[in-house]
PDB file of N, CA and C in Angstrom:
ATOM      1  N   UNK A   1       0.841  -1.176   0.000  1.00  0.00           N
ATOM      2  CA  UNK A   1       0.000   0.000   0.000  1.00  0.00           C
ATOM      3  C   UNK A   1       0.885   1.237   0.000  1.00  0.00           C
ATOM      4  N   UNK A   2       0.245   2.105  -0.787  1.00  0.00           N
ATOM      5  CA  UNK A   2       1.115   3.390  -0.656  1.00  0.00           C
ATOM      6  C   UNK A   2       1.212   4.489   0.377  1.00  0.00           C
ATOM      7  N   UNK A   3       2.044   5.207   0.518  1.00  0.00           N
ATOM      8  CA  UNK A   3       2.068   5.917   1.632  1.00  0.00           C
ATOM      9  C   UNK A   3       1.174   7.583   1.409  1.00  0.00           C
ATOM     10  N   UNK A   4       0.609   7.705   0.271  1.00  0.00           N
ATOM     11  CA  UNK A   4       0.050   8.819   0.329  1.00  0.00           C
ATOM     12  C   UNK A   4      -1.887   8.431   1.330  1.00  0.00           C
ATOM     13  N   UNK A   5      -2.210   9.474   0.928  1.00  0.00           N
ATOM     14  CA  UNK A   5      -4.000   9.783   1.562  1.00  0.00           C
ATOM     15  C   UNK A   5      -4.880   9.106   0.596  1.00  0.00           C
ATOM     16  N   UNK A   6      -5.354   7.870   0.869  1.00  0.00           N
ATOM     17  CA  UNK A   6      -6.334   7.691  -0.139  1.00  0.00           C
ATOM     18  C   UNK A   6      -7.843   8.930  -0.318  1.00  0.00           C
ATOM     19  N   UNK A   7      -7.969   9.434   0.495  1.00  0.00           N
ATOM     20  CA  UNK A   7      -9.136  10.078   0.519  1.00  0.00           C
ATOM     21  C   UNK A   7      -8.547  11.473   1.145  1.00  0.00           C
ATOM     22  N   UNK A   8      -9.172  12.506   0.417  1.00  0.00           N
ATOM     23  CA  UNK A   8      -8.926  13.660   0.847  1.00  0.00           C
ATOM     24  C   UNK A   8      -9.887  14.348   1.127  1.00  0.00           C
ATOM     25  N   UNK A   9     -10.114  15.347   1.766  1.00  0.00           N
ATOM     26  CA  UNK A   9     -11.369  16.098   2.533  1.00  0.00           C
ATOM     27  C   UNK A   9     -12.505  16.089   1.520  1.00  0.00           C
ATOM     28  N   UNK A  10     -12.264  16.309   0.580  1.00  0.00           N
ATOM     29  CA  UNK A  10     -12.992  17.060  -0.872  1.00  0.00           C
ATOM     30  C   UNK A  10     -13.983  15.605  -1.239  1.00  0.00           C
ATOM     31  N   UNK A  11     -13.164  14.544  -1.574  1.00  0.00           N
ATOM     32  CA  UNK A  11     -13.772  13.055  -1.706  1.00  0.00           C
ATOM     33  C   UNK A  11     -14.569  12.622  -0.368  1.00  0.00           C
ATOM     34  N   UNK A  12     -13.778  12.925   0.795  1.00  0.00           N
ATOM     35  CA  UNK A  12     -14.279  12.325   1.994  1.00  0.00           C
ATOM     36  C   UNK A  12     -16.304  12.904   2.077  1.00  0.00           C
ATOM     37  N   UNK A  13     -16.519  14.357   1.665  1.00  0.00           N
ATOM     38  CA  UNK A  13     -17.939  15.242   1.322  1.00  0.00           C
ATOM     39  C   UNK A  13     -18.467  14.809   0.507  1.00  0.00           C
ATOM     40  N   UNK A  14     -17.829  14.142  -0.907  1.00  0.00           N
ATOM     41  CA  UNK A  14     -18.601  13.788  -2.215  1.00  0.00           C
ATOM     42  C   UNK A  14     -18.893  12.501  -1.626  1.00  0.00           C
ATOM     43  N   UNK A  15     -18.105  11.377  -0.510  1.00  0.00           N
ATOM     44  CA  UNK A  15     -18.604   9.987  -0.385  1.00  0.00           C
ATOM     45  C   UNK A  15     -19.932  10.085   0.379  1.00  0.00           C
ATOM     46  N   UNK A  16     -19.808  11.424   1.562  1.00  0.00           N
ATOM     47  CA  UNK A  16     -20.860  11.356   2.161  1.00  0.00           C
ATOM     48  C   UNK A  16     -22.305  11.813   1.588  1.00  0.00           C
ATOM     49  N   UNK A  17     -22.318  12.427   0.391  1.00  0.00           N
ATOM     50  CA  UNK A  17     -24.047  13.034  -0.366  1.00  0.00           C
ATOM     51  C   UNK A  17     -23.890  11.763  -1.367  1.00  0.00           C
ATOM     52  N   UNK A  18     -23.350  10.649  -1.070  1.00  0.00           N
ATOM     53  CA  UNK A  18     -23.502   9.996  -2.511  1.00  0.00           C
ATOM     54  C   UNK A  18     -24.594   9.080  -2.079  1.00  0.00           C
ATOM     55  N   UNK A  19     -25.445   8.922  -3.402  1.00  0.00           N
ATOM     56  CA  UNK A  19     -26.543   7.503  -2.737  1.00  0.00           C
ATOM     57  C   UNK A  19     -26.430   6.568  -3.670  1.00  0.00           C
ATOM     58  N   UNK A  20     -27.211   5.000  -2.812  1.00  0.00           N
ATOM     59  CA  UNK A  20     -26.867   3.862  -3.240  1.00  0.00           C
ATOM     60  C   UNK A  20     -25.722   3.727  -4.230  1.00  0.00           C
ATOM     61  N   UNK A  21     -26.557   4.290  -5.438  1.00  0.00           N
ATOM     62  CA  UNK A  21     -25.911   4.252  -6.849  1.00  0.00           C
ATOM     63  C   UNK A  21     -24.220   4.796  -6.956  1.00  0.00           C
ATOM     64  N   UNK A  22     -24.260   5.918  -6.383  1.00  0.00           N
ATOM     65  CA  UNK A  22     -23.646   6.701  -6.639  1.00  0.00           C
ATOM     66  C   UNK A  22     -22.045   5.760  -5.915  1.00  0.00           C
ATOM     67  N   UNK A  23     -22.327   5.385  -4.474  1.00  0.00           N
ATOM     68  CA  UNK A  23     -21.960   4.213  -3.856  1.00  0.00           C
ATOM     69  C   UNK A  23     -21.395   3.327  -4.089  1.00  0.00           C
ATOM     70  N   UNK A  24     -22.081   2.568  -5.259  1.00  0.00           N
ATOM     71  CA  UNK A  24     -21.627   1.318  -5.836  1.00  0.00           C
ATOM     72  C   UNK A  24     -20.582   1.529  -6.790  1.00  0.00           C
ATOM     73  N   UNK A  25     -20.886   2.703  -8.007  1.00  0.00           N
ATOM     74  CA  UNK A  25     -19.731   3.024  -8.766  1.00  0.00           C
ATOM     75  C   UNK A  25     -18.232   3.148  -8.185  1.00  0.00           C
ATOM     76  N   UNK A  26     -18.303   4.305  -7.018  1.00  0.00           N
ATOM     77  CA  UNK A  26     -17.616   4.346  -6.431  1.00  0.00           C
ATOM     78  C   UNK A  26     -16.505   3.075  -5.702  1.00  0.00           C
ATOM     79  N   UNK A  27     -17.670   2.177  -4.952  1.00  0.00           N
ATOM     80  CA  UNK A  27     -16.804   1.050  -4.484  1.00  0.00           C
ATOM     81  C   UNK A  27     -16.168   0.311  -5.839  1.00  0.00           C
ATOM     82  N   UNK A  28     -17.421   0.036  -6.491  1.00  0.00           N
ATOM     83  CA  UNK A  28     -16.702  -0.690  -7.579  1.00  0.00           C
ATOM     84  C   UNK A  28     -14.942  -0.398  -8.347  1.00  0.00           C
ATOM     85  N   UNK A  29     -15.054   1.160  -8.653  1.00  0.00           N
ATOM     86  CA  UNK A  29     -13.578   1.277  -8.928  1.00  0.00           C
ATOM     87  C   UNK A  29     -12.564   1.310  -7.939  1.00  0.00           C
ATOM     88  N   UNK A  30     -12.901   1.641  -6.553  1.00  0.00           N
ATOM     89  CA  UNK A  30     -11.877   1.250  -5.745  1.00  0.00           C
ATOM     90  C   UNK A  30     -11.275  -0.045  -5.416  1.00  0.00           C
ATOM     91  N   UNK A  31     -12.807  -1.305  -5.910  1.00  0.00           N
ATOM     92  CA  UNK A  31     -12.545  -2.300  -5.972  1.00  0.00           C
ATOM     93  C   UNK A  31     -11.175  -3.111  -7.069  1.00  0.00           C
ATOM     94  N   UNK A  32     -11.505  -2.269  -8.487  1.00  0.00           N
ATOM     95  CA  UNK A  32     -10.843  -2.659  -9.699  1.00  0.00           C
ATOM     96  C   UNK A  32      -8.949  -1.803  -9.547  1.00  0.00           C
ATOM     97  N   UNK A  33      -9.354  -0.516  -9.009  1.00  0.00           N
ATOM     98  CA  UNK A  33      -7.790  -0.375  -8.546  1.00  0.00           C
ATOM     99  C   UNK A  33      -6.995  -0.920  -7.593  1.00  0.00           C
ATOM    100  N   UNK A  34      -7.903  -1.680  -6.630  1.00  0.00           N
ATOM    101  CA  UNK A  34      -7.012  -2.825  -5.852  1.00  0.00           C
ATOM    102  C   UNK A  34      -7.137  -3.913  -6.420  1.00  0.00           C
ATOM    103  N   UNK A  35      -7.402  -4.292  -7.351  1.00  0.00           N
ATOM    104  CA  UNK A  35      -7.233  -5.479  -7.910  1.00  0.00           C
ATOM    105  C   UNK A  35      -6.180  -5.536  -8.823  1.00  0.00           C
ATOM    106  N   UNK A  36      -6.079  -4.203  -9.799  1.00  0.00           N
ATOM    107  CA  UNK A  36      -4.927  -4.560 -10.455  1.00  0.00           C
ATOM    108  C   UNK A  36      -3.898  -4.065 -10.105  1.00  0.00           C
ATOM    109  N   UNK A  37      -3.455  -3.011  -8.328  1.00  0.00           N
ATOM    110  CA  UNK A  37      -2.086  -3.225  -7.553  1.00  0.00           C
ATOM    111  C   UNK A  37      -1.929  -4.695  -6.877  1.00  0.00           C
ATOM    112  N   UNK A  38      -2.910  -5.603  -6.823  1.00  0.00           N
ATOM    113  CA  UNK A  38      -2.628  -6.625  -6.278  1.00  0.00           C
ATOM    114  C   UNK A  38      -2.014  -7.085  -7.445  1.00  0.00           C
ATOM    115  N   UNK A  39      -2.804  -7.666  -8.415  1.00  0.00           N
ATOM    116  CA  UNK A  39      -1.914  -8.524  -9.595  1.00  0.00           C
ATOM    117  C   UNK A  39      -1.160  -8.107 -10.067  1.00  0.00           C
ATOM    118  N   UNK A  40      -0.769  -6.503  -9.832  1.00  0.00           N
ATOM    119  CA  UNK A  40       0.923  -6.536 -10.410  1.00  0.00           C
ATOM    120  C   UNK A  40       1.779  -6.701  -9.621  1.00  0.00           C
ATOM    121  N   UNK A  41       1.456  -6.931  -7.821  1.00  0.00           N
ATOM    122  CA  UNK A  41       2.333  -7.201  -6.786  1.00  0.00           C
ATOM    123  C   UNK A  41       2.452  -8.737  -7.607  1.00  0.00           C
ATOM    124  N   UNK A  42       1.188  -9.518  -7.749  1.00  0.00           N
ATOM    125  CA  UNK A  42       1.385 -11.039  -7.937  1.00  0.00           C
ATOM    126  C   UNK A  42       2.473 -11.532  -8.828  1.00  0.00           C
ATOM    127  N   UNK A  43       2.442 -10.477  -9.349  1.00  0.00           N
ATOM    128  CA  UNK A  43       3.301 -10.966 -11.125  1.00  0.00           C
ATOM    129  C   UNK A  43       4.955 -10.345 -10.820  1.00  0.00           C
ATOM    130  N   UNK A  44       5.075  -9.752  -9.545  1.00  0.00           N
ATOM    131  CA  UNK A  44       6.285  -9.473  -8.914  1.00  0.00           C
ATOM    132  C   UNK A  44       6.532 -10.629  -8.467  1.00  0.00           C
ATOM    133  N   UNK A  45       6.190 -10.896  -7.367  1.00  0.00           N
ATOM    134  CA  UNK A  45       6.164 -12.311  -6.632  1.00  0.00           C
ATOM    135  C   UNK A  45       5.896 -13.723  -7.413  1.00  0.00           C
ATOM    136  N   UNK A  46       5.354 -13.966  -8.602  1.00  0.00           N
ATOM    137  CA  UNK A  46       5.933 -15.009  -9.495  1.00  0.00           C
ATOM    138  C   UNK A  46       7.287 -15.180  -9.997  1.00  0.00           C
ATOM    139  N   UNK A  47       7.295 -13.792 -10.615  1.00  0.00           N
ATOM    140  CA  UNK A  47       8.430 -13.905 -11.143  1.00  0.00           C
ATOM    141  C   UNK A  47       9.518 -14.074 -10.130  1.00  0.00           C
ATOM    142  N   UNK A  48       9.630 -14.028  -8.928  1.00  0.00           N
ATOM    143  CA  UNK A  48      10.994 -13.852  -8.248  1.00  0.00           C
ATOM    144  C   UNK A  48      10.907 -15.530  -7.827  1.00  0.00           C
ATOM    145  N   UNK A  49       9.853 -16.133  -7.483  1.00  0.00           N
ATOM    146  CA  UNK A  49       9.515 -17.503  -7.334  1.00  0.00           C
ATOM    147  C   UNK A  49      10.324 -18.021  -8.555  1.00  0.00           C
ATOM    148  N   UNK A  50      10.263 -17.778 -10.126  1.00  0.00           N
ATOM    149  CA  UNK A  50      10.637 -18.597 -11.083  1.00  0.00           C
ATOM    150  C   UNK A  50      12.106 -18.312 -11.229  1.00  0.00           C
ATOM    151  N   UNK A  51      12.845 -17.024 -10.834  1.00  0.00           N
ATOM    152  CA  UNK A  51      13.993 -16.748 -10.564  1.00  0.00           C
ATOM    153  C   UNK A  51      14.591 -17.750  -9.735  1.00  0.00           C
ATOM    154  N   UNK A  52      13.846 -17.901  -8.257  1.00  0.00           N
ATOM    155  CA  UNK A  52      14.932 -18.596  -7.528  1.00  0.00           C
ATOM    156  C   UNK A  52      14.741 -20.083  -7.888  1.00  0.00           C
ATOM    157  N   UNK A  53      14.032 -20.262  -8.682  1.00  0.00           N
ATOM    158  CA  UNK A  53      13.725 -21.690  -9.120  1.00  0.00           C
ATOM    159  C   UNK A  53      14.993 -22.030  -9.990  1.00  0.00           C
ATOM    160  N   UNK A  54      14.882 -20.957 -10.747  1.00  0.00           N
ATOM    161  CA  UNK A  54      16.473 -20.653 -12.083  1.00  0.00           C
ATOM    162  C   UNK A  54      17.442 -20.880 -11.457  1.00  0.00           C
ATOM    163  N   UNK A  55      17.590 -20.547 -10.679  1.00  0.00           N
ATOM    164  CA  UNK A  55      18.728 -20.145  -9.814  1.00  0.00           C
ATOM    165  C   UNK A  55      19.019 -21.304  -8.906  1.00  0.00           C
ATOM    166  N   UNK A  56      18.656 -21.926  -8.183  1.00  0.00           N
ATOM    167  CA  UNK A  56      19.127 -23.377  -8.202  1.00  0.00           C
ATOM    168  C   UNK A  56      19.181 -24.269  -8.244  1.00  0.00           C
ATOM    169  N   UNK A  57      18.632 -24.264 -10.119  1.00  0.00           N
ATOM    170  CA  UNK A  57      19.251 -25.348 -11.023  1.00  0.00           C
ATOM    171  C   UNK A  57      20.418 -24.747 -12.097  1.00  0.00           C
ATOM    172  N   UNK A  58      20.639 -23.539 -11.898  1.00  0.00           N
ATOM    173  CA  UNK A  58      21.874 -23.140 -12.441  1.00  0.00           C
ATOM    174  C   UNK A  58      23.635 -23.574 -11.577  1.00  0.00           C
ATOM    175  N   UNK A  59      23.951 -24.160 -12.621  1.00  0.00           N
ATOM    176  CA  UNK A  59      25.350 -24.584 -12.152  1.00  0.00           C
ATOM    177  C   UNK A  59      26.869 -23.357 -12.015  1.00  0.00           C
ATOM    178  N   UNK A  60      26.878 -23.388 -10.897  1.00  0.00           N
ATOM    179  CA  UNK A  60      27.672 -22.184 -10.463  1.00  0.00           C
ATOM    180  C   UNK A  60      27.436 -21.146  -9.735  1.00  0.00           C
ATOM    181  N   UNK A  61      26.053 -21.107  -9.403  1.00  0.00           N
ATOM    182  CA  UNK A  61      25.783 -20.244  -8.651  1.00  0.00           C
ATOM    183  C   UNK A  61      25.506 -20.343  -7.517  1.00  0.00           C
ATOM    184  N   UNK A  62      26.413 -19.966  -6.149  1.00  0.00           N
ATOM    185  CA  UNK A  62      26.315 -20.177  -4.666  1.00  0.00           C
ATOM    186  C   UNK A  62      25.586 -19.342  -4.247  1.00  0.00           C
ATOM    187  N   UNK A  63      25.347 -19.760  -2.752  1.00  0.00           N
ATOM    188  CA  UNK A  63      24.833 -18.690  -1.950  1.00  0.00           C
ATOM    189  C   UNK A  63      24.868 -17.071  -2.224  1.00  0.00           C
ATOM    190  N   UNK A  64      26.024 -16.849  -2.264  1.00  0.00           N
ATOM    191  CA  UNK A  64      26.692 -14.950  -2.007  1.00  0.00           C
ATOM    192  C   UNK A  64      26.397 -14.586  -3.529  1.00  0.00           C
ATOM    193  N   UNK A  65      26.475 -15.400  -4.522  1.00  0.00           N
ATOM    194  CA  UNK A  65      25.899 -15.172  -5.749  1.00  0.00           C
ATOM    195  C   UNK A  65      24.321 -15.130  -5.995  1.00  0.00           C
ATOM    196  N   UNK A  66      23.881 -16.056  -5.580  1.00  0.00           N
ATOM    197  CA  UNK A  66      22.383 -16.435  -4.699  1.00  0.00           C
ATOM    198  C   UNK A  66      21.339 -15.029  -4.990  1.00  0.00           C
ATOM    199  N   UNK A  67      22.259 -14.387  -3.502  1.00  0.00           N
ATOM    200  CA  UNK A  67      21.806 -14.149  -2.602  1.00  0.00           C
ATOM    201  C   UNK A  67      21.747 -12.416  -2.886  1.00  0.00           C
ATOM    202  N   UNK A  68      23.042 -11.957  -3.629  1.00  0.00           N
ATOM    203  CA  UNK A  68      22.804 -10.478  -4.449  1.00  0.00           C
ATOM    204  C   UNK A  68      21.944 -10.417  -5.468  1.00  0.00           C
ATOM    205  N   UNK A  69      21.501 -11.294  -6.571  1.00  0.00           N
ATOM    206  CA  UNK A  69      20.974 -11.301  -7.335  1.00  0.00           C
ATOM    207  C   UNK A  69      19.449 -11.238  -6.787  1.00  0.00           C
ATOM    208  N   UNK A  70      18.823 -11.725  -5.692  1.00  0.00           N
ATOM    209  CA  UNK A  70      18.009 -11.861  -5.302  1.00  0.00           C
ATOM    210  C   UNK A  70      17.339 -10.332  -4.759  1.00  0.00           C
ATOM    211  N   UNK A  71      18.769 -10.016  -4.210  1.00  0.00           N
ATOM    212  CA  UNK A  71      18.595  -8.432  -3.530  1.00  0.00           C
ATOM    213  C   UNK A  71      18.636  -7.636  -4.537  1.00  0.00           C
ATOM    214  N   UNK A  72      19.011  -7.750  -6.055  1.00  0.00           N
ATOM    215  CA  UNK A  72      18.816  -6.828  -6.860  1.00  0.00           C
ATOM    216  C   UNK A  72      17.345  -6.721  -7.472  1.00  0.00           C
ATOM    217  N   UNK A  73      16.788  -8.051  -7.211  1.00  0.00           N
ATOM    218  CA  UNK A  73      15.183  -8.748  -7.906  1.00  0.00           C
ATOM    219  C   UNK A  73      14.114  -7.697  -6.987  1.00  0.00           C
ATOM    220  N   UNK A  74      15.208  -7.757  -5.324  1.00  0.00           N
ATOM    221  CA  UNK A  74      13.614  -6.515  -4.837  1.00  0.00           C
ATOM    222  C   UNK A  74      13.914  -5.333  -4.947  1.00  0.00           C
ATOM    223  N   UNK A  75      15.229  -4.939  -5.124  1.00  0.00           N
ATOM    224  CA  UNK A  75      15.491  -3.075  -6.060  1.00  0.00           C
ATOM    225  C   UNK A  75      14.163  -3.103  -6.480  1.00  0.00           C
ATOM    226  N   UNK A  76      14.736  -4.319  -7.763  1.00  0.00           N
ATOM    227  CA  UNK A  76      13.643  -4.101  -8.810  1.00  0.00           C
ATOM    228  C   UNK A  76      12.306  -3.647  -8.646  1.00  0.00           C
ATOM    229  N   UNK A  77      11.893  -4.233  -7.374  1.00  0.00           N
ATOM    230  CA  UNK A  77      10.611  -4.441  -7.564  1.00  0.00           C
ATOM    231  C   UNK A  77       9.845  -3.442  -6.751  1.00  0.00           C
ATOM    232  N   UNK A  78      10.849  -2.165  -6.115  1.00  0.00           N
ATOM    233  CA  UNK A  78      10.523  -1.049  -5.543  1.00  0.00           C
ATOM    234  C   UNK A  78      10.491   0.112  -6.478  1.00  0.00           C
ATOM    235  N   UNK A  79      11.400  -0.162  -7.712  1.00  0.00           N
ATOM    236  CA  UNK A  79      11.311   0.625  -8.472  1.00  0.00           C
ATOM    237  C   UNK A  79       9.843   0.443  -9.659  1.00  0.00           C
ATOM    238  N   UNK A  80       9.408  -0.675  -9.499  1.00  0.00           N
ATOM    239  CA  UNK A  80       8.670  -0.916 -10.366  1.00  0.00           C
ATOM    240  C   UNK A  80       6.740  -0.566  -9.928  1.00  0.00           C
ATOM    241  N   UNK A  81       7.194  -0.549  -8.523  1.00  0.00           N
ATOM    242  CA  UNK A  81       5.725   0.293  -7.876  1.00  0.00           C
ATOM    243  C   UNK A  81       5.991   1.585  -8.436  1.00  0.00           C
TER     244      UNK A  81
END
């Protein structure tokens, strides 16, 4: 989750005059934007699963080799939020 305000004063007034309808739209896309930060977390977390899978059945590669490559996989994956 990110560190900013999901809701700001301005939204927090428009959630409260909204009815049923108005409601559902609403949840609904908050629903669909956590769905697709989840599945691009997921598709982070596969891929690092099929990495370390690579990784040892690759011949030559130890621990300390391992183990940077791994730490470069979550750089990655801070830069990629």
């Amino acid at each position: 989750m990110q560190d900013k305000n999901l809701i700001n004063r301005k939204t927090y007034k428009e959630i409260k005059k909204m009815d049923r309808k108005d409601m559902e739209l609403f949840l609904a896309k908050v629903y669909r934007n956590g769905f697709k930060d989840g599945a691009a977390a997921g598709d982070m977390a596969d891929f690092k699963i099929r990495l370390s899978q690579i990784l040892n059945k690759t011949k030559g590669i130890g621990i300390v080799l391992y183990d940077r490559i791994m730490q470069t996989a979550k750089e990655m994956e801070y830069d990629y939020r």
